[in-house]
mmCIF file of N, CA and C in Angstrom:
data_model
loop_
_atom_site.group_PDB
_atom_site.id
_atom_site.type_symbol
_atom_site.label_atom_id
_atom_site.label_comp_id
_atom_site.label_asym_id
_atom_site.label_seq_id
_atom_site.Cartn_x
_atom_site.Cartn_y
_atom_site.Cartn_z
ATOM 1 N N MET A 1 154.960 21.096 -90.242
ATOM 2 C CA MET A 1 154.920 20.288 -89.032
ATOM 3 C C MET A 1 156.299 20.314 -88.379
ATOM 4 N N GLN A 2 156.328 20.503 -87.073
ATOM 5 C CA GLN A 2 157.587 20.592 -86.349
ATOM 6 C C GLN A 2 158.121 19.206 -85.995
ATOM 7 N N GLU A 3 159.428 19.045 -86.165
ATOM 8 C CA GLU A 3 160.104 17.764 -85.883
ATOM 9 C C GLU A 3 160.114 17.523 -84.377
ATOM 10 N N ARG A 4 159.828 16.272 -84.002
ATOM 11 C CA ARG A 4 159.880 15.882 -82.579
ATOM 12 C C ARG A 4 161.242 15.240 -82.331
ATOM 13 N N PHE A 5 161.812 15.565 -81.174
ATOM 14 C CA PHE A 5 163.084 14.986 -80.754
ATOM 15 C C PHE A 5 162.863 14.038 -79.589
ATOM 16 N N VAL A 6 163.580 12.929 -79.579
ATOM 17 C CA VAL A 6 163.432 11.908 -78.563
ATOM 18 C C VAL A 6 164.726 11.839 -77.744
ATOM 19 N N THR A 7 164.600 11.798 -76.414
ATOM 20 C CA THR A 7 165.783 11.768 -75.549
ATOM 21 C C THR A 7 166.289 10.334 -75.375
ATOM 22 N N THR A 8 167.503 10.221 -74.862
ATOM 23 C CA THR A 8 168.101 8.927 -74.583
ATOM 24 C C THR A 8 167.216 8.133 -73.651
ATOM 25 N N SER A 9 166.694 8.731 -72.600
ATOM 26 C CA SER A 9 165.844 8.027 -71.639
ATOM 27 C C SER A 9 164.586 7.478 -72.303
ATOM 28 N N GLU A 10 163.993 8.300 -73.174
ATOM 29 C CA GLU A 10 162.818 7.840 -73.896
ATOM 30 C C GLU A 10 163.144 6.636 -74.796
ATOM 31 N N LEU A 11 164.318 6.673 -75.415
ATOM 32 C CA LEU A 11 164.690 5.557 -76.296
ATOM 33 C C LEU A 11 164.932 4.288 -75.479
ATOM 34 N N CYS A 12 165.575 4.412 -74.335
ATOM 35 C CA CYS A 12 165.803 3.248 -73.483
ATOM 36 C C CYS A 12 164.484 2.608 -73.085
ATOM 37 N N GLU A 13 163.519 3.433 -72.753
ATOM 38 C CA GLU A 13 162.186 2.930 -72.392
ATOM 39 C C GLU A 13 161.487 2.353 -73.634
ATOM 40 N N ARG A 14 161.568 3.025 -74.737
ATOM 41 C CA ARG A 14 160.895 2.609 -75.985
ATOM 42 C C ARG A 14 161.354 1.246 -76.434
ATOM 43 N N TYR A 15 162.695 0.990 -76.377
ATOM 44 C CA TYR A 15 163.233 -0.282 -76.854
ATOM 45 C C TYR A 15 163.521 -1.283 -75.743
ATOM 46 N N GLY A 16 163.387 -0.844 -74.484
ATOM 47 C CA GLY A 16 163.670 -1.734 -73.365
ATOM 48 C C GLY A 16 165.163 -2.126 -73.296
ATOM 49 N N ARG A 17 166.016 -1.190 -73.658
ATOM 50 C CA ARG A 17 167.462 -1.446 -73.687
ATOM 51 C C ARG A 17 168.223 -0.337 -72.960
ATOM 52 N N HIS A 18 169.469 -0.622 -72.598
ATOM 53 C CA HIS A 18 170.337 0.323 -71.924
ATOM 54 C C HIS A 18 170.966 1.252 -72.962
ATOM 55 N N ARG A 19 171.380 2.431 -72.524
ATOM 56 C CA ARG A 19 171.977 3.424 -73.406
ATOM 57 C C ARG A 19 173.230 2.875 -74.105
ATOM 58 N N ASN A 20 173.928 1.959 -73.468
ATOM 59 C CA ASN A 20 175.121 1.331 -74.110
ATOM 60 C C ASN A 20 174.709 0.523 -75.327
ATOM 61 N N THR A 21 173.534 -0.079 -75.265
ATOM 62 C CA THR A 21 173.034 -0.853 -76.414
ATOM 63 C C THR A 21 172.771 0.074 -77.589
ATOM 64 N N LEU A 22 172.223 1.239 -77.338
ATOM 65 C CA LEU A 22 171.979 2.215 -78.408
ATOM 66 C C LEU A 22 173.285 2.581 -79.093
ATOM 67 N N GLN A 23 174.344 2.782 -78.306
ATOM 68 C CA GLN A 23 175.642 3.118 -78.879
ATOM 69 C C GLN A 23 176.173 1.959 -79.708
ATOM 70 N N ARG A 24 176.020 0.745 -79.235
ATOM 71 C CA ARG A 24 176.481 -0.432 -79.969
ATOM 72 C C ARG A 24 175.711 -0.582 -81.263
ATOM 73 N N TRP A 25 174.393 -0.342 -81.224
ATOM 74 C CA TRP A 25 173.573 -0.428 -82.435
ATOM 75 C C TRP A 25 174.023 0.569 -83.509
ATOM 76 N N GLN A 26 174.600 1.673 -83.098
ATOM 77 C CA GLN A 26 175.083 2.676 -84.092
ATOM 78 C C GLN A 26 176.152 2.060 -84.978
ATOM 79 N N THR A 27 176.983 1.191 -84.422
ATOM 80 C CA THR A 27 178.061 0.578 -85.210
ATOM 81 C C THR A 27 177.638 -0.751 -85.832
ATOM 82 N N THR A 28 176.718 -1.468 -85.192
ATOM 83 C CA THR A 28 176.405 -2.818 -85.688
ATOM 84 C C THR A 28 175.115 -2.890 -86.484
ATOM 85 N N LYS A 29 174.185 -1.967 -86.258
ATOM 86 C CA LYS A 29 172.870 -2.054 -86.912
ATOM 87 C C LYS A 29 172.456 -0.808 -87.635
ATOM 88 N N GLY A 30 173.370 0.129 -87.797
ATOM 89 C CA GLY A 30 173.059 1.348 -88.527
ATOM 90 C C GLY A 30 172.075 2.267 -87.800
ATOM 91 N N PHE A 31 172.016 2.164 -86.459
ATOM 92 C CA PHE A 31 171.139 3.014 -85.663
ATOM 93 C C PHE A 31 171.552 4.470 -85.871
ATOM 94 N N PRO A 32 170.578 5.382 -85.993
ATOM 95 C CA PRO A 32 170.933 6.772 -86.239
ATOM 96 C C PRO A 32 171.760 7.386 -85.087
ATOM 97 N N LYS A 33 172.604 8.319 -85.429
ATOM 98 C CA LYS A 33 173.342 9.061 -84.419
ATOM 99 C C LYS A 33 172.458 10.228 -83.940
ATOM 100 N N PRO A 34 172.675 10.627 -82.684
ATOM 101 C CA PRO A 34 171.846 11.766 -82.215
ATOM 102 C C PRO A 34 172.190 13.035 -82.973
ATOM 103 N N VAL A 35 171.188 13.885 -83.142
ATOM 104 C CA VAL A 35 171.400 15.175 -83.821
ATOM 105 C C VAL A 35 171.829 16.222 -82.799
ATOM 106 N N ILE A 36 171.526 16.004 -81.540
ATOM 107 C CA ILE A 36 171.999 16.875 -80.453
ATOM 108 C C ILE A 36 172.716 15.976 -79.465
ATOM 109 N N GLN A 37 174.006 16.174 -79.340
ATOM 110 C CA GLN A 37 174.839 15.358 -78.477
ATOM 111 C C GLN A 37 174.728 15.852 -77.042
ATOM 112 N N GLY A 38 174.442 14.937 -76.121
ATOM 113 C CA GLY A 38 174.351 15.299 -74.715
ATOM 114 C C GLY A 38 175.732 15.430 -74.113
ATOM 115 N N GLY A 39 175.736 15.799 -72.864
ATOM 116 C CA GLY A 39 176.987 15.932 -72.129
ATOM 117 C C GLY A 39 176.766 16.757 -70.884
ATOM 118 N N HIS A 40 177.604 16.554 -69.873
ATOM 119 C CA HIS A 40 177.482 17.273 -68.639
ATOM 120 C C HIS A 40 176.084 17.205 -68.061
ATOM 121 N N GLY A 41 175.519 16.010 -68.039
ATOM 122 C CA GLY A 41 174.189 15.799 -67.460
ATOM 123 C C GLY A 41 173.030 15.965 -68.444
ATOM 124 N N ALA A 42 173.303 16.486 -69.639
ATOM 125 C CA ALA A 42 172.230 16.654 -70.627
ATOM 126 C C ALA A 42 172.125 15.389 -71.467
ATOM 127 N N GLU A 43 170.913 15.075 -71.904
ATOM 128 C CA GLU A 43 170.692 13.898 -72.708
ATOM 129 C C GLU A 43 170.798 14.214 -74.201
ATOM 130 N N SER A 44 171.262 13.228 -74.950
ATOM 131 C CA SER A 44 171.300 13.339 -76.399
ATOM 132 C C SER A 44 169.862 13.287 -76.910
ATOM 133 N N ARG A 45 169.664 13.764 -78.146
ATOM 134 C CA ARG A 45 168.349 13.753 -78.750
ATOM 135 C C ARG A 45 168.440 13.281 -80.200
ATOM 136 N N TRP A 46 167.444 12.507 -80.584
ATOM 137 C CA TRP A 46 167.332 11.964 -81.931
ATOM 138 C C TRP A 46 166.069 12.497 -82.579
ATOM 139 N N ARG A 47 166.111 12.629 -83.892
ATOM 140 C CA ARG A 47 164.889 12.983 -84.646
ATOM 141 C C ARG A 47 163.967 11.785 -84.688
ATOM 142 N N GLU A 48 162.704 12.015 -84.396
ATOM 143 C CA GLU A 48 161.699 10.967 -84.448
ATOM 144 C C GLU A 48 161.654 10.358 -85.842
ATOM 145 N N SER A 49 161.765 11.195 -86.880
ATOM 146 C CA SER A 49 161.680 10.701 -88.256
ATOM 147 C C SER A 49 162.856 9.758 -88.578
ATOM 148 N N ASP A 50 164.054 10.055 -88.053
ATOM 149 C CA ASP A 50 165.209 9.175 -88.268
ATOM 150 C C ASP A 50 164.982 7.830 -87.620
ATOM 151 N N LEU A 51 164.432 7.855 -86.402
ATOM 152 C CA LEU A 51 164.152 6.608 -85.673
ATOM 153 C C LEU A 51 163.110 5.765 -86.393
ATOM 154 N N LYS A 52 162.063 6.423 -86.891
ATOM 155 C CA LYS A 52 161.001 5.707 -87.580
ATOM 156 C C LYS A 52 161.550 5.054 -88.865
ATOM 157 N N ALA A 53 162.403 5.769 -89.587
ATOM 158 C CA ALA A 53 162.993 5.200 -90.805
ATOM 159 C C ALA A 53 163.845 3.995 -90.441
ATOM 160 N N TRP A 54 164.632 4.060 -89.355
ATOM 161 C CA TRP A 54 165.452 2.937 -88.942
ATOM 162 C C TRP A 54 164.580 1.744 -88.511
ATOM 163 N N GLU A 55 163.532 2.031 -87.757
ATOM 164 C CA GLU A 55 162.618 0.967 -87.328
ATOM 165 C C GLU A 55 161.978 0.268 -88.546
ATOM 166 N N ASP A 56 161.580 1.045 -89.538
ATOM 167 C CA ASP A 56 160.967 0.476 -90.748
ATOM 168 C C ASP A 56 161.970 -0.432 -91.452
ATOM 169 N N LYS A 57 163.227 -0.048 -91.506
ATOM 170 C CA LYS A 57 164.243 -0.905 -92.131
ATOM 171 C C LYS A 57 164.411 -2.212 -91.386
ATOM 172 N N GLN A 58 164.299 -2.159 -90.037
ATOM 173 C CA GLN A 58 164.481 -3.363 -89.237
ATOM 174 C C GLN A 58 163.310 -4.311 -89.474
ATOM 175 N N VAL A 59 162.114 -3.792 -89.585
ATOM 176 C CA VAL A 59 160.918 -4.631 -89.763
ATOM 177 C C VAL A 59 160.915 -5.270 -91.135
ATOM 178 N N PHE A 60 161.278 -4.482 -92.146
ATOM 179 C CA PHE A 60 161.176 -4.997 -93.523
ATOM 180 C C PHE A 60 162.484 -5.559 -94.070
ATOM 181 N N GLY A 61 163.575 -5.418 -93.288
ATOM 182 C CA GLY A 61 164.857 -5.969 -93.668
ATOM 183 C C GLY A 61 165.487 -5.315 -94.883
ATOM 184 N N SER A 62 165.135 -4.069 -95.155
ATOM 185 C CA SER A 62 165.701 -3.369 -96.322
ATOM 186 C C SER A 62 167.088 -2.879 -96.032
#
């Protein structure tokens, strides 16, 4: 099965938060770092599996 990648815009919509919040979560809540760093108009991308694992930790408090 091929890994799905999620863009910054998709994450902002998914969580209802601004991209700055995602960056803050990386230092305060252990939010995954992007596997493909954006720049010059390109969006960063995260592995769907990394996001799911992070979400599961948030729900269960592990």
